[in-house]
mmCIF file of C-alpha atoms in Angstrom:
data_model
loop_
_atom_site.group_PDB
_atom_site.id
_atom_site.type_symbol
_atom_site.label_atom_id
_atom_site.label_comp_id
_atom_site.label_asym_id
_atom_site.label_seq_id
_atom_site.Cartn_x
_atom_site.Cartn_y
_atom_site.Cartn_z
ATOM 1 C CA UNK A 1 16.539 -19.662 2.748
ATOM 2 C CA UNK A 2 14.550 -17.109 0.483
ATOM 3 C CA UNK A 3 14.867 -13.625 2.206
ATOM 4 C CA UNK A 4 12.954 -10.590 1.659
ATOM 5 C CA UNK A 5 12.753 -6.652 2.584
ATOM 6 C CA UNK A 6 9.687 -4.793 3.001
ATOM 7 C CA UNK A 7 9.985 -1.144 3.086
ATOM 8 C CA UNK A 8 7.743 0.303 5.704
ATOM 9 C CA UNK A 9 9.260 3.510 6.694
ATOM 10 C CA UNK A 10 7.060 5.792 5.330
ATOM 11 C CA UNK A 11 4.711 8.459 7.396
ATOM 12 C CA UNK A 12 1.783 7.716 4.943
ATOM 13 C CA UNK A 13 1.156 11.673 4.759
ATOM 14 C CA UNK A 14 -1.483 11.285 2.038
ATOM 15 C CA UNK A 15 -3.532 9.081 3.969
ATOM 16 C CA UNK A 16 -3.753 11.219 7.110
ATOM 17 C CA UNK A 17 -5.696 11.002 9.523
ATOM 18 C CA UNK A 18 -5.768 7.313 9.298
ATOM 19 C CA UNK A 19 -1.746 7.379 9.423
ATOM 20 C CA UNK A 20 -1.673 9.859 12.181
ATOM 21 C CA UNK A 21 -1.288 6.872 14.966
ATOM 22 C CA UNK A 22 -1.103 3.821 12.541
ATOM 23 C CA UNK A 23 1.875 3.258 10.011
ATOM 24 C CA UNK A 24 -0.023 2.899 6.508
ATOM 25 C CA UNK A 25 1.265 -0.918 5.907
ATOM 26 C CA UNK A 26 -0.762 -1.538 9.434
ATOM 27 C CA UNK A 27 -3.971 -0.051 7.812
ATOM 28 C CA UNK A 28 -6.882 -2.512 7.742
ATOM 29 C CA UNK A 29 -7.423 -3.629 3.681
ATOM 30 C CA UNK A 30 -10.052 -6.091 3.273
ATOM 31 C CA UNK A 31 -10.371 -7.144 6.921
ATOM 32 C CA UNK A 32 -6.704 -7.338 7.820
ATOM 33 C CA UNK A 33 -3.619 -5.320 7.943
ATOM 34 C CA UNK A 34 -2.101 -4.602 4.415
ATOM 35 C CA UNK A 35 1.191 -5.855 5.262
ATOM 36 C CA UNK A 36 -0.219 -9.405 6.536
ATOM 37 C CA UNK A 37 -1.405 -9.799 2.912
ATOM 38 C CA UNK A 38 2.182 -9.057 1.559
ATOM 39 C CA UNK A 39 3.549 -11.407 4.177
ATOM 40 C CA UNK A 40 1.214 -14.033 3.107
ATOM 41 C CA UNK A 41 2.096 -13.721 -0.364
ATOM 42 C CA UNK A 42 5.980 -13.875 0.236
ATOM 43 C CA UNK A 43 5.510 -17.187 2.327
ATOM 44 C CA UNK A 44 3.662 -18.576 -0.662
ATOM 45 C CA UNK A 45 6.588 -17.651 -2.821
ATOM 46 C CA UNK A 46 8.911 -19.578 -0.472
ATOM 47 C CA UNK A 47 10.354 -16.685 1.711
ATOM 48 C CA UNK A 48 11.375 -17.830 5.326
ATOM 49 C CA UNK A 49 12.993 -14.689 6.570
ATOM 50 C CA UNK A 50 11.881 -11.118 6.094
ATOM 51 C CA UNK A 51 13.395 -7.962 7.239
ATOM 52 C CA UNK A 52 10.973 -4.763 7.846
ATOM 53 C CA UNK A 53 12.716 -1.388 7.030
ATOM 54 C CA UNK A 54 10.862 0.782 9.516
ATOM 55 C CA UNK A 55 11.151 3.998 10.791
ATOM 56 C CA UNK A 56 8.130 5.687 11.536
ATOM 57 C CA UNK A 57 6.133 4.171 14.430
ATOM 58 C CA UNK A 58 8.465 1.208 14.190
ATOM 59 C CA UNK A 59 7.223 -0.435 17.382
ATOM 60 C CA UNK A 60 3.907 -1.071 16.230
ATOM 61 C CA UNK A 61 5.306 -3.557 13.733
ATOM 62 C CA UNK A 62 6.667 -5.839 16.411
ATOM 63 C CA UNK A 63 3.383 -5.431 18.209
ATOM 64 C CA UNK A 64 1.354 -6.373 15.187
ATOM 65 C CA UNK A 65 3.640 -9.608 14.622
ATOM 66 C CA UNK A 66 4.538 -10.468 18.230
ATOM 67 C CA UNK A 67 2.500 -13.729 18.350
ATOM 68 C CA UNK A 68 3.211 -14.648 14.441
ATOM 69 C CA UNK A 69 4.425 -18.069 15.029
ATOM 70 C CA UNK A 70 7.455 -20.019 13.694
ATOM 71 C CA UNK A 71 6.426 -19.973 9.741
ATOM 72 C CA UNK A 72 8.388 -17.237 9.457
ATOM 73 C CA UNK A 73 11.023 -15.207 11.088
ATOM 74 C CA UNK A 74 10.640 -11.469 11.090
ATOM 75 C CA UNK A 75 13.694 -9.240 11.810
ATOM 76 C CA UNK A 76 13.632 -5.357 12.292
ATOM 77 C CA UNK A 77 15.640 -2.620 10.850
ATOM 78 C CA UNK A 78 14.925 0.799 12.634
ATOM 79 C CA UNK A 79 16.290 3.970 10.498
ATOM 80 C CA UNK A 80 17.364 6.482 13.255
ATOM 81 C CA UNK A 81 17.454 9.172 10.524
ATOM 82 C CA UNK A 82 15.575 9.258 7.126
ATOM 83 C CA UNK A 83 17.781 6.999 4.637
ATOM 84 C CA UNK A 84 15.662 6.970 1.179
ATOM 85 C CA UNK A 85 14.717 3.900 -0.274
ATOM 86 C CA UNK A 86 18.352 2.755 -1.226
ATOM 87 C CA UNK A 87 19.431 3.856 2.146
ATOM 88 C CA UNK A 88 16.607 1.822 3.759
ATOM 89 C CA UNK A 89 17.463 -1.433 1.678
ATOM 90 C CA UNK A 90 21.019 -0.931 2.732
ATOM 91 C CA UNK A 91 20.051 -0.817 6.237
ATOM 92 C CA UNK A 92 18.081 -3.613 6.335
ATOM 93 C CA UNK A 93 20.391 -5.782 4.328
ATOM 94 C CA UNK A 94 23.001 -5.883 7.556
ATOM 95 C CA UNK A 95 20.089 -8.488 8.932
ATOM 96 C CA UNK A 96 20.110 -10.661 5.711
ATOM 97 C CA UNK A 97 21.782 -14.178 6.270
ATOM 98 C CA UNK A 98 22.251 -15.141 2.782
ATOM 99 C CA UNK A 99 25.494 -15.589 0.401
ATOM 100 C CA UNK A 100 26.829 -12.864 -1.804
ATOM 101 C CA UNK A 101 25.015 -14.344 -5.012
ATOM 102 C CA UNK A 102 21.843 -15.036 -3.269
ATOM 103 C CA UNK A 103 18.431 -13.591 -4.446
ATOM 104 C CA UNK A 104 16.715 -11.024 -2.090
ATOM 105 C CA UNK A 105 13.129 -9.781 -2.702
ATOM 106 C CA UNK A 106 12.427 -6.091 -1.864
ATOM 107 C CA UNK A 107 8.853 -4.882 -1.613
ATOM 108 C CA UNK A 108 7.394 -1.650 -1.202
ATOM 109 C CA UNK A 109 5.043 -1.405 1.486
ATOM 110 C CA UNK A 110 1.913 0.021 0.144
ATOM 111 C CA UNK A 111 1.925 -1.885 -3.780
ATOM 112 C CA UNK A 112 -1.252 -4.178 -4.187
ATOM 113 C CA UNK A 113 -0.141 -5.984 -7.419
ATOM 114 C CA UNK A 114 -0.885 -9.370 -8.917
ATOM 115 C CA UNK A 115 2.943 -9.924 -9.690
ATOM 116 C CA UNK A 116 3.861 -13.742 -9.323
ATOM 117 C CA UNK A 117 6.600 -13.406 -7.040
ATOM 118 C CA UNK A 118 8.004 -16.821 -7.941
ATOM 119 C CA UNK A 119 8.281 -16.043 -11.657
ATOM 120 C CA UNK A 120 10.100 -12.979 -10.874
ATOM 121 C CA UNK A 121 12.595 -14.837 -8.691
ATOM 122 C CA UNK A 122 12.776 -17.243 -11.400
ATOM 123 C CA UNK A 123 13.360 -14.787 -14.401
ATOM 124 C CA UNK A 124 16.098 -13.405 -12.069
ATOM 125 C CA UNK A 125 18.032 -16.265 -11.565
ATOM 126 C CA UNK A 126 17.662 -17.646 -15.068
ATOM 127 C CA UNK A 127 19.336 -14.335 -16.404
ATOM 128 C CA UNK A 128 21.834 -14.468 -13.856
ATOM 129 C CA UNK A 129 20.934 -10.802 -13.289
ATOM 130 C CA UNK A 130 22.467 -8.384 -10.898
ATOM 131 C CA UNK A 131 19.140 -6.595 -10.121
ATOM 132 C CA UNK A 132 15.513 -7.252 -11.545
ATOM 133 C CA UNK A 133 12.871 -4.796 -11.283
ATOM 134 C CA UNK A 134 9.045 -5.536 -11.964
ATOM 135 C CA UNK A 135 8.138 -3.013 -14.571
ATOM 136 C CA UNK A 136 4.348 -2.587 -15.242
ATOM 137 C CA UNK A 137 2.429 -1.263 -18.389
ATOM 138 C CA UNK A 138 0.251 1.499 -17.539
ATOM 139 C CA UNK A 139 -2.472 3.310 -19.768
ATOM 140 C CA UNK A 140 -1.217 6.624 -18.912
ATOM 141 C CA UNK A 141 2.315 7.185 -17.878
ATOM 142 C CA UNK A 142 2.681 10.786 -17.825
ATOM 143 C CA UNK A 143 2.592 10.749 -13.721
ATOM 144 C CA UNK A 144 5.390 8.175 -13.404
ATOM 145 C CA UNK A 145 9.281 7.862 -14.318
ATOM 146 C CA UNK A 146 9.716 5.487 -17.624
ATOM 147 C CA UNK A 147 11.805 2.458 -17.835
ATOM 148 C CA UNK A 148 12.468 1.419 -21.307
ATOM 149 C CA UNK A 149 13.997 -2.231 -21.822
ATOM 150 C CA UNK A 150 15.484 -3.742 -25.205
ATOM 151 C CA UNK A 151 14.239 -6.780 -26.625
ATOM 152 C CA UNK A 152 15.738 -9.367 -24.096
ATOM 153 C CA UNK A 153 14.300 -7.110 -21.012
ATOM 154 C CA UNK A 154 17.607 -5.256 -20.279
ATOM 155 C CA UNK A 155 17.103 -1.983 -18.730
ATOM 156 C CA UNK A 156 18.064 0.558 -20.926
ATOM 157 C CA UNK A 157 17.757 3.552 -18.860
ATOM 158 C CA UNK A 158 15.486 5.478 -16.159
ATOM 159 C CA UNK A 159 13.560 8.792 -17.399
ATOM 160 C CA UNK A 160 11.801 11.317 -15.506
ATOM 161 C CA UNK A 161 8.228 12.061 -15.863
ATOM 162 C CA UNK A 162 7.596 13.113 -19.550
ATOM 163 C CA UNK A 163 6.453 16.414 -20.219
ATOM 164 C CA UNK A 164 5.247 16.195 -23.801
ATOM 165 C CA UNK A 165 4.075 13.049 -25.663
ATOM 166 C CA UNK A 166 7.388 12.735 -27.560
ATOM 167 C CA UNK A 167 9.241 11.993 -24.549
ATOM 168 C CA UNK A 168 6.773 9.111 -23.793
ATOM 169 C CA UNK A 169 8.913 6.113 -25.358
ATOM 170 C CA UNK A 170 7.440 3.723 -23.141
ATOM 171 C CA UNK A 171 4.552 2.540 -21.201
ATOM 172 C CA UNK A 172 6.506 0.503 -18.902
ATOM 173 C CA UNK A 173 6.956 2.043 -15.030
ATOM 174 C CA UNK A 174 8.982 1.058 -12.067
ATOM 175 C CA UNK A 175 6.205 -1.117 -9.962
ATOM 176 C CA UNK A 176 8.107 -1.023 -6.716
ATOM 177 C CA UNK A 177 9.280 -4.580 -6.371
ATOM 178 C CA UNK A 178 12.907 -5.710 -6.900
ATOM 179 C CA UNK A 179 15.337 -8.551 -6.585
ATOM 180 C CA UNK A 180 18.700 -7.913 -5.711
ATOM 181 C CA UNK A 181 21.858 -9.898 -5.920
ATOM 182 C CA UNK A 182 23.006 -9.825 -2.362
ATOM 183 C CA UNK A 183 26.314 -8.332 -3.116
ATOM 184 C CA UNK A 184 24.787 -5.678 -5.241
ATOM 185 C CA UNK A 185 22.640 -4.790 -2.421
ATOM 186 C CA UNK A 186 25.613 -4.618 -0.002
ATOM 187 C CA UNK A 187 27.332 -2.256 -2.584
ATOM 188 C CA UNK A 188 24.860 0.465 -1.778
ATOM 189 C CA UNK A 189 26.444 3.140 0.281
ATOM 190 C CA UNK A 190 25.707 3.006 3.923
ATOM 191 C CA UNK A 191 24.500 5.367 6.614
ATOM 192 C CA UNK A 192 23.549 8.181 4.328
ATOM 193 C CA UNK A 193 20.361 8.908 2.475
ATOM 194 C CA UNK A 194 20.292 7.203 -1.099
ATOM 195 C CA UNK A 195 17.633 6.726 -3.933
ATOM 196 C CA UNK A 196 17.538 3.448 -5.691
ATOM 197 C CA UNK A 197 15.412 5.172 -8.428
ATOM 198 C CA UNK A 198 17.399 8.410 -8.913
ATOM 199 C CA UNK A 199 21.112 6.971 -7.912
ATOM 200 C CA UNK A 200 21.402 3.187 -7.474
ATOM 201 C CA UNK A 201 19.466 1.738 -10.760
ATOM 202 C CA UNK A 202 20.646 4.507 -13.007
ATOM 203 C CA UNK A 203 24.262 3.963 -11.500
ATOM 204 C CA UNK A 204 24.045 0.128 -12.238
ATOM 205 C CA UNK A 205 22.698 0.737 -15.877
ATOM 206 C CA UNK A 206 25.527 3.118 -16.302
ATOM 207 C CA UNK A 207 28.267 0.858 -15.131
ATOM 208 C CA UNK A 208 27.178 -2.119 -17.417
ATOM 209 C CA UNK A 209 25.584 -4.220 -14.611
ATOM 210 C CA UNK A 210 23.019 -6.687 -15.641
ATOM 211 C CA UNK A 211 19.766 -4.729 -14.768
ATOM 212 C CA UNK A 212 16.576 -6.450 -16.215
ATOM 213 C CA UNK A 213 12.817 -6.095 -16.192
ATOM 214 C CA UNK A 214 10.378 -8.278 -15.531
ATOM 215 C CA UNK A 215 7.488 -6.700 -17.379
ATOM 216 C CA UNK A 216 3.732 -7.522 -16.779
ATOM 217 C CA UNK A 217 0.430 -5.591 -17.697
ATOM 218 C CA UNK A 218 -1.645 -7.315 -14.744
ATOM 219 C CA UNK A 219 -3.395 -5.808 -11.419
ATOM 220 C CA UNK A 220 -1.345 -3.068 -10.033
ATOM 221 C CA UNK A 221 -2.242 -0.092 -7.671
ATOM 222 C CA UNK A 222 -0.350 2.426 -5.452
ATOM 223 C CA UNK A 223 -2.452 2.613 -2.070
ATOM 224 C CA UNK A 224 -1.123 5.930 -0.996
ATOM 225 C CA UNK A 225 -4.043 8.109 -1.584
ATOM 226 C CA UNK A 226 -7.592 7.819 -0.093
ATOM 227 C CA UNK A 227 -9.437 6.864 -3.399
ATOM 228 C CA UNK A 228 -6.602 4.185 -4.324
ATOM 229 C CA UNK A 229 -6.674 2.646 -0.361
ATOM 230 C CA UNK A 230 -10.454 2.274 -0.734
ATOM 231 C CA UNK A 231 -10.534 0.842 -4.159
ATOM 232 C CA UNK A 232 -7.525 -1.522 -3.722
ATOM 233 C CA UNK A 233 -9.745 -2.911 -0.377
ATOM 234 C CA UNK A 234 -12.534 -3.108 -2.769
ATOM 235 C CA UNK A 235 -10.581 -5.250 -5.312
ATOM 236 C CA UNK A 236 -9.658 -7.635 -2.739
ATOM 237 C CA UNK A 237 -13.167 -8.231 -1.873
ATOM 238 C CA UNK A 238 -14.390 -8.488 -5.169
ATOM 239 C CA UNK A 239 -11.863 -10.872 -6.462
ATOM 240 C CA UNK A 240 -10.175 -8.321 -9.142
ATOM 241 C CA UNK A 241 -6.987 -8.411 -6.973
ATOM 242 C CA UNK A 242 -6.227 -11.856 -4.899
ATOM 243 C CA UNK A 243 -4.615 -12.227 -1.451
ATOM 244 C CA UNK A 244 -4.320 -15.862 0.170
ATOM 245 C CA UNK A 245 -5.889 -14.001 3.137
ATOM 246 C CA UNK A 246 -9.206 -13.349 1.381
ATOM 247 C CA UNK A 247 -11.570 -16.045 0.647
ATOM 248 C CA UNK A 248 -14.148 -16.331 -2.197
ATOM 249 C CA UNK A 249 -15.092 -13.277 -4.102
ATOM 250 C CA UNK A 250 -17.834 -11.289 -2.890
ATOM 251 C CA UNK A 251 -19.656 -7.765 -2.966
ATOM 252 C CA UNK A 252 -18.607 -7.235 0.980
ATOM 253 C CA UNK A 253 -16.542 -8.607 3.589
ATOM 254 C CA UNK A 254 -18.503 -8.337 6.891
ATOM 255 C CA UNK A 255 -16.826 -9.017 10.443
ATOM 256 C CA UNK A 256 -18.790 -11.914 12.148
ATOM 257 C CA UNK A 257 -19.279 -9.736 15.162
ATOM 258 C CA UNK A 258 -20.700 -6.850 12.730
ATOM 259 C CA UNK A 259 -24.441 -5.994 13.176
ATOM 260 C CA UNK A 260 -26.028 -5.100 9.586
ATOM 261 C CA UNK A 261 -29.718 -4.480 9.728
ATOM 262 C CA UNK A 262 -31.580 -6.404 6.642
ATOM 263 C CA UNK A 263 -32.548 -3.096 5.344
ATOM 264 C CA UNK A 264 -29.042 -1.965 4.647
ATOM 265 C CA UNK A 265 -27.311 -2.140 1.631
ATOM 266 C CA UNK A 266 -23.535 -2.909 1.807
ATOM 267 C CA UNK A 267 -22.074 -3.362 -1.627
ATOM 268 C CA UNK A 268 -18.828 -2.743 -3.853
ATOM 269 C CA UNK A 269 -16.422 -4.735 -2.215
ATOM 270 C CA UNK A 270 -17.151 -2.919 1.150
ATOM 271 C CA UNK A 271 -15.428 -4.135 4.648
ATOM 272 C CA UNK A 272 -17.465 -3.675 7.658
ATOM 273 C CA UNK A 273 -14.985 -4.352 10.962
ATOM 274 C CA UNK A 274 -15.749 -5.775 14.300
ATOM 275 C CA UNK A 275 -18.506 -4.855 16.309
ATOM 276 C CA UNK A 276 -19.736 -1.886 13.786
ATOM 277 C CA UNK A 277 -23.298 -1.380 13.274
ATOM 278 C CA UNK A 278 -25.135 -0.519 10.109
ATOM 279 C CA UNK A 279 -28.616 0.756 10.466
ATOM 280 C CA UNK A 280 -31.624 0.332 8.664
ATOM 281 C CA UNK A 281 -31.528 2.258 5.181
ATOM 282 C CA UNK A 282 -28.086 2.734 5.281
ATOM 283 C CA UNK A 283 -26.085 2.461 2.211
ATOM 284 C CA UNK A 284 -22.240 1.564 2.289
ATOM 285 C CA UNK A 285 -20.863 1.339 -0.934
ATOM 286 C CA UNK A 286 -16.989 0.589 -1.814
ATOM 287 C CA UNK A 287 -15.926 1.875 1.607
ATOM 288 C CA UNK A 288 -14.001 0.661 4.664
ATOM 289 C CA UNK A 289 -15.807 0.774 7.998
ATOM 290 C CA UNK A 290 -13.567 0.448 10.939
ATOM 291 C CA UNK A 291 -14.013 -1.368 14.181
ATOM 292 C CA UNK A 292 -17.076 -0.108 16.450
ATOM 293 C CA UNK A 293 -18.110 2.411 13.728
ATOM 294 C CA UNK A 294 -22.107 3.294 13.950
ATOM 295 C CA UNK A 295 -23.614 4.133 10.609
ATOM 296 C CA UNK A 296 -27.184 5.417 11.656
ATOM 297 C CA UNK A 297 -30.487 4.754 9.568
ATOM 298 C CA UNK A 298 -30.525 6.051 6.053
ATOM 299 C CA UNK A 299 -26.706 7.362 6.150
ATOM 300 C CA UNK A 300 -24.854 7.106 2.829
ATOM 301 C CA UNK A 301 -21.218 6.125 2.943
ATOM 302 C CA UNK A 302 -19.780 6.244 -0.632
ATOM 303 C CA UNK A 303 -15.962 5.655 -1.465
ATOM 304 C CA UNK A 304 -15.052 6.563 1.787
ATOM 305 C CA UNK A 305 -13.051 5.147 5.078
ATOM 306 C CA UNK A 306 -14.358 5.675 8.578
ATOM 307 C CA UNK A 307 -11.831 4.662 11.171
ATOM 308 C CA UNK A 308 -12.520 2.992 14.107
ATOM 309 C CA UNK A 309 -15.104 4.004 16.913
ATOM 310 C CA UNK A 310 -16.753 6.813 14.875
ATOM 311 C CA UNK A 311 -20.586 7.742 14.229
ATOM 312 C CA UNK A 312 -22.150 8.719 11.239
ATOM 313 C CA UNK A 313 -25.439 10.136 12.128
ATOM 314 C CA UNK A 314 -28.686 9.148 10.327
ATOM 315 C CA UNK A 315 -29.387 10.559 6.773
ATOM 316 C CA UNK A 316 -25.869 12.045 6.330
ATOM 317 C CA UNK A 317 -23.957 11.710 2.893
ATOM 318 C CA UNK A 318 -20.404 10.967 3.003
ATOM 319 C CA UNK A 319 -18.451 10.653 -0.570
ATOM 320 C CA UNK A 320 -14.899 9.942 -0.775
ATOM 321 C CA UNK A 321 -14.187 11.547 2.506
ATOM 322 C CA UNK A 322 -11.894 9.892 5.217
ATOM 323 C CA UNK A 323 -13.090 10.256 8.730
ATOM 324 C CA UNK A 324 -10.447 10.081 11.726
ATOM 325 C CA UNK A 325 -11.259 7.683 14.664
ATOM 326 C CA UNK A 326 -13.481 8.697 17.499
ATOM 327 C CA UNK A 327 -15.571 11.302 15.083
ATOM 328 C CA UNK A 328 -18.922 12.071 15.309
ATOM 329 C CA UNK A 329 -20.947 13.443 12.168
ATOM 330 C CA UNK A 330 -24.160 14.221 13.146
ATOM 331 C CA UNK A 331 -27.532 13.644 11.428
ATOM 332 C CA UNK A 332 -28.436 15.237 8.226
ATOM 333 C CA UNK A 333 -24.918 16.431 6.897
ATOM 334 C CA UNK A 334 -23.666 16.685 3.621
ATOM 335 C CA UNK A 335 -20.089 16.497 3.455
ATOM 336 C CA UNK A 336 -18.013 17.910 0.299
ATOM 337 C CA UNK A 337 -16.145 15.277 -1.651
ATOM 338 C CA UNK A 338 -12.841 14.598 -0.731
ATOM 339 C CA UNK A 339 -12.988 15.899 2.762
ATOM 340 C CA UNK A 340 -10.865 14.796 5.404
ATOM 341 C CA UNK A 341 -11.974 14.944 9.084
ATOM 342 C CA UNK A 342 -9.386 14.655 11.930
ATOM 343 C CA UNK A 343 -9.674 12.171 14.619
ATOM 344 C CA UNK A 344 -12.135 13.144 17.595
ATOM 345 C CA UNK A 345 -13.801 15.888 15.271
ATOM 346 C CA UNK A 346 -17.659 16.501 16.126
ATOM 347 C CA UNK A 347 -20.022 17.817 13.438
ATOM 348 C CA UNK A 348 -23.292 18.829 14.728
ATOM 349 C CA UNK A 349 -26.757 17.659 13.154
ATOM 350 C CA UNK A 350 -27.404 19.471 9.989
ATOM 351 C CA UNK A 351 -23.736 21.266 10.694
ATOM 352 C CA UNK A 352 -22.597 20.894 6.933
ATOM 353 C CA UNK A 353 -24.715 21.126 3.997
ATOM 354 C CA UNK A 354 -23.920 20.863 0.186
ATOM 355 C CA UNK A 355 -26.142 22.344 -2.349
ATOM 356 C CA UNK A 356 -24.992 22.562 -5.944
ATOM 357 C CA UNK A 357 -21.796 24.448 -5.443
ATOM 358 C CA UNK A 358 -22.439 26.420 -2.316
ATOM 359 C CA UNK A 359 -21.546 24.908 1.150
ATOM 360 C CA UNK A 360 -23.346 25.944 4.358
ATOM 361 C CA UNK A 361 -21.732 25.324 7.641
ATOM 362 C CA UNK A 362 -22.671 25.839 11.074
ATOM 363 C CA UNK A 363 -20.112 25.407 14.076
ATOM 364 C CA UNK A 364 -17.942 22.088 13.825
ATOM 365 C CA UNK A 365 -15.756 21.416 16.679
#
């Protein structure tokens, strides 16, 4: 039996208001919830039992997978109090069934990557590793903790985010996928908050355990921010990233029940959800349009997310905007970039106009 744990307990605060009522892994990416892309990838790697390490809105995961079928067994480990990454892994580990030397895959619930899971499992077993970490090379590692390795791939240390150029000793960072020997996972302290990044992994290295890096330089993206979330979805649609659940690459993914006017343009890897309506002359570029959304004539939605049952009025412009569910943006609005609009908000026609650096606002409800 190949088993896996997916860490899905976070509140996804950087993606609010989308995550006000939906856990981040259940948000729609390239036409389906992101966690389903991860599940499909795990199944392709031979996983037959997966444990969700849940906390925030935990019951929604069981609702999502209640009719999943018999091809994969799913268990749910709920955190009653915050346990950190290591504590969450240990808590979920109680539901595993394998023996002490079995390999357990662990995935973060918000990382989209091109990692070959079969390859990292094979690497782990060949090296007889206690833990194998997926390490990815990034062009600019200053925003990340660094993980240097020896020539044989053995992890040497875990370094804080570099503050100077001299401190950048490697371009390798922790990519959020691990393989644990079951007995090592079981040795993580139970029932308290533990960070694998700051406590577990450094402690294992210091104690001489066999901790290795599986190093790649392929596709990798943390979907934790609105722009990264939109970009990740677009990358799946256009084929820059892959998933067993996404068909042939294209410029857009449009649900069969959606209505897109022939004079509209939907481009850049955008997704159009069920029963959405895109009006004549409207432009949707590299954006996610949720179920039941209406984008009226001449409106432009660029690098944005519009949650379900919202309306974008005619000739309005959204750029790098997050619109919560049941919102109404009236006609002729031009919203400032990187704006987040709460669920149910109503902006009247010409309520917000951006001209150069000045913003004119009327009453917004």
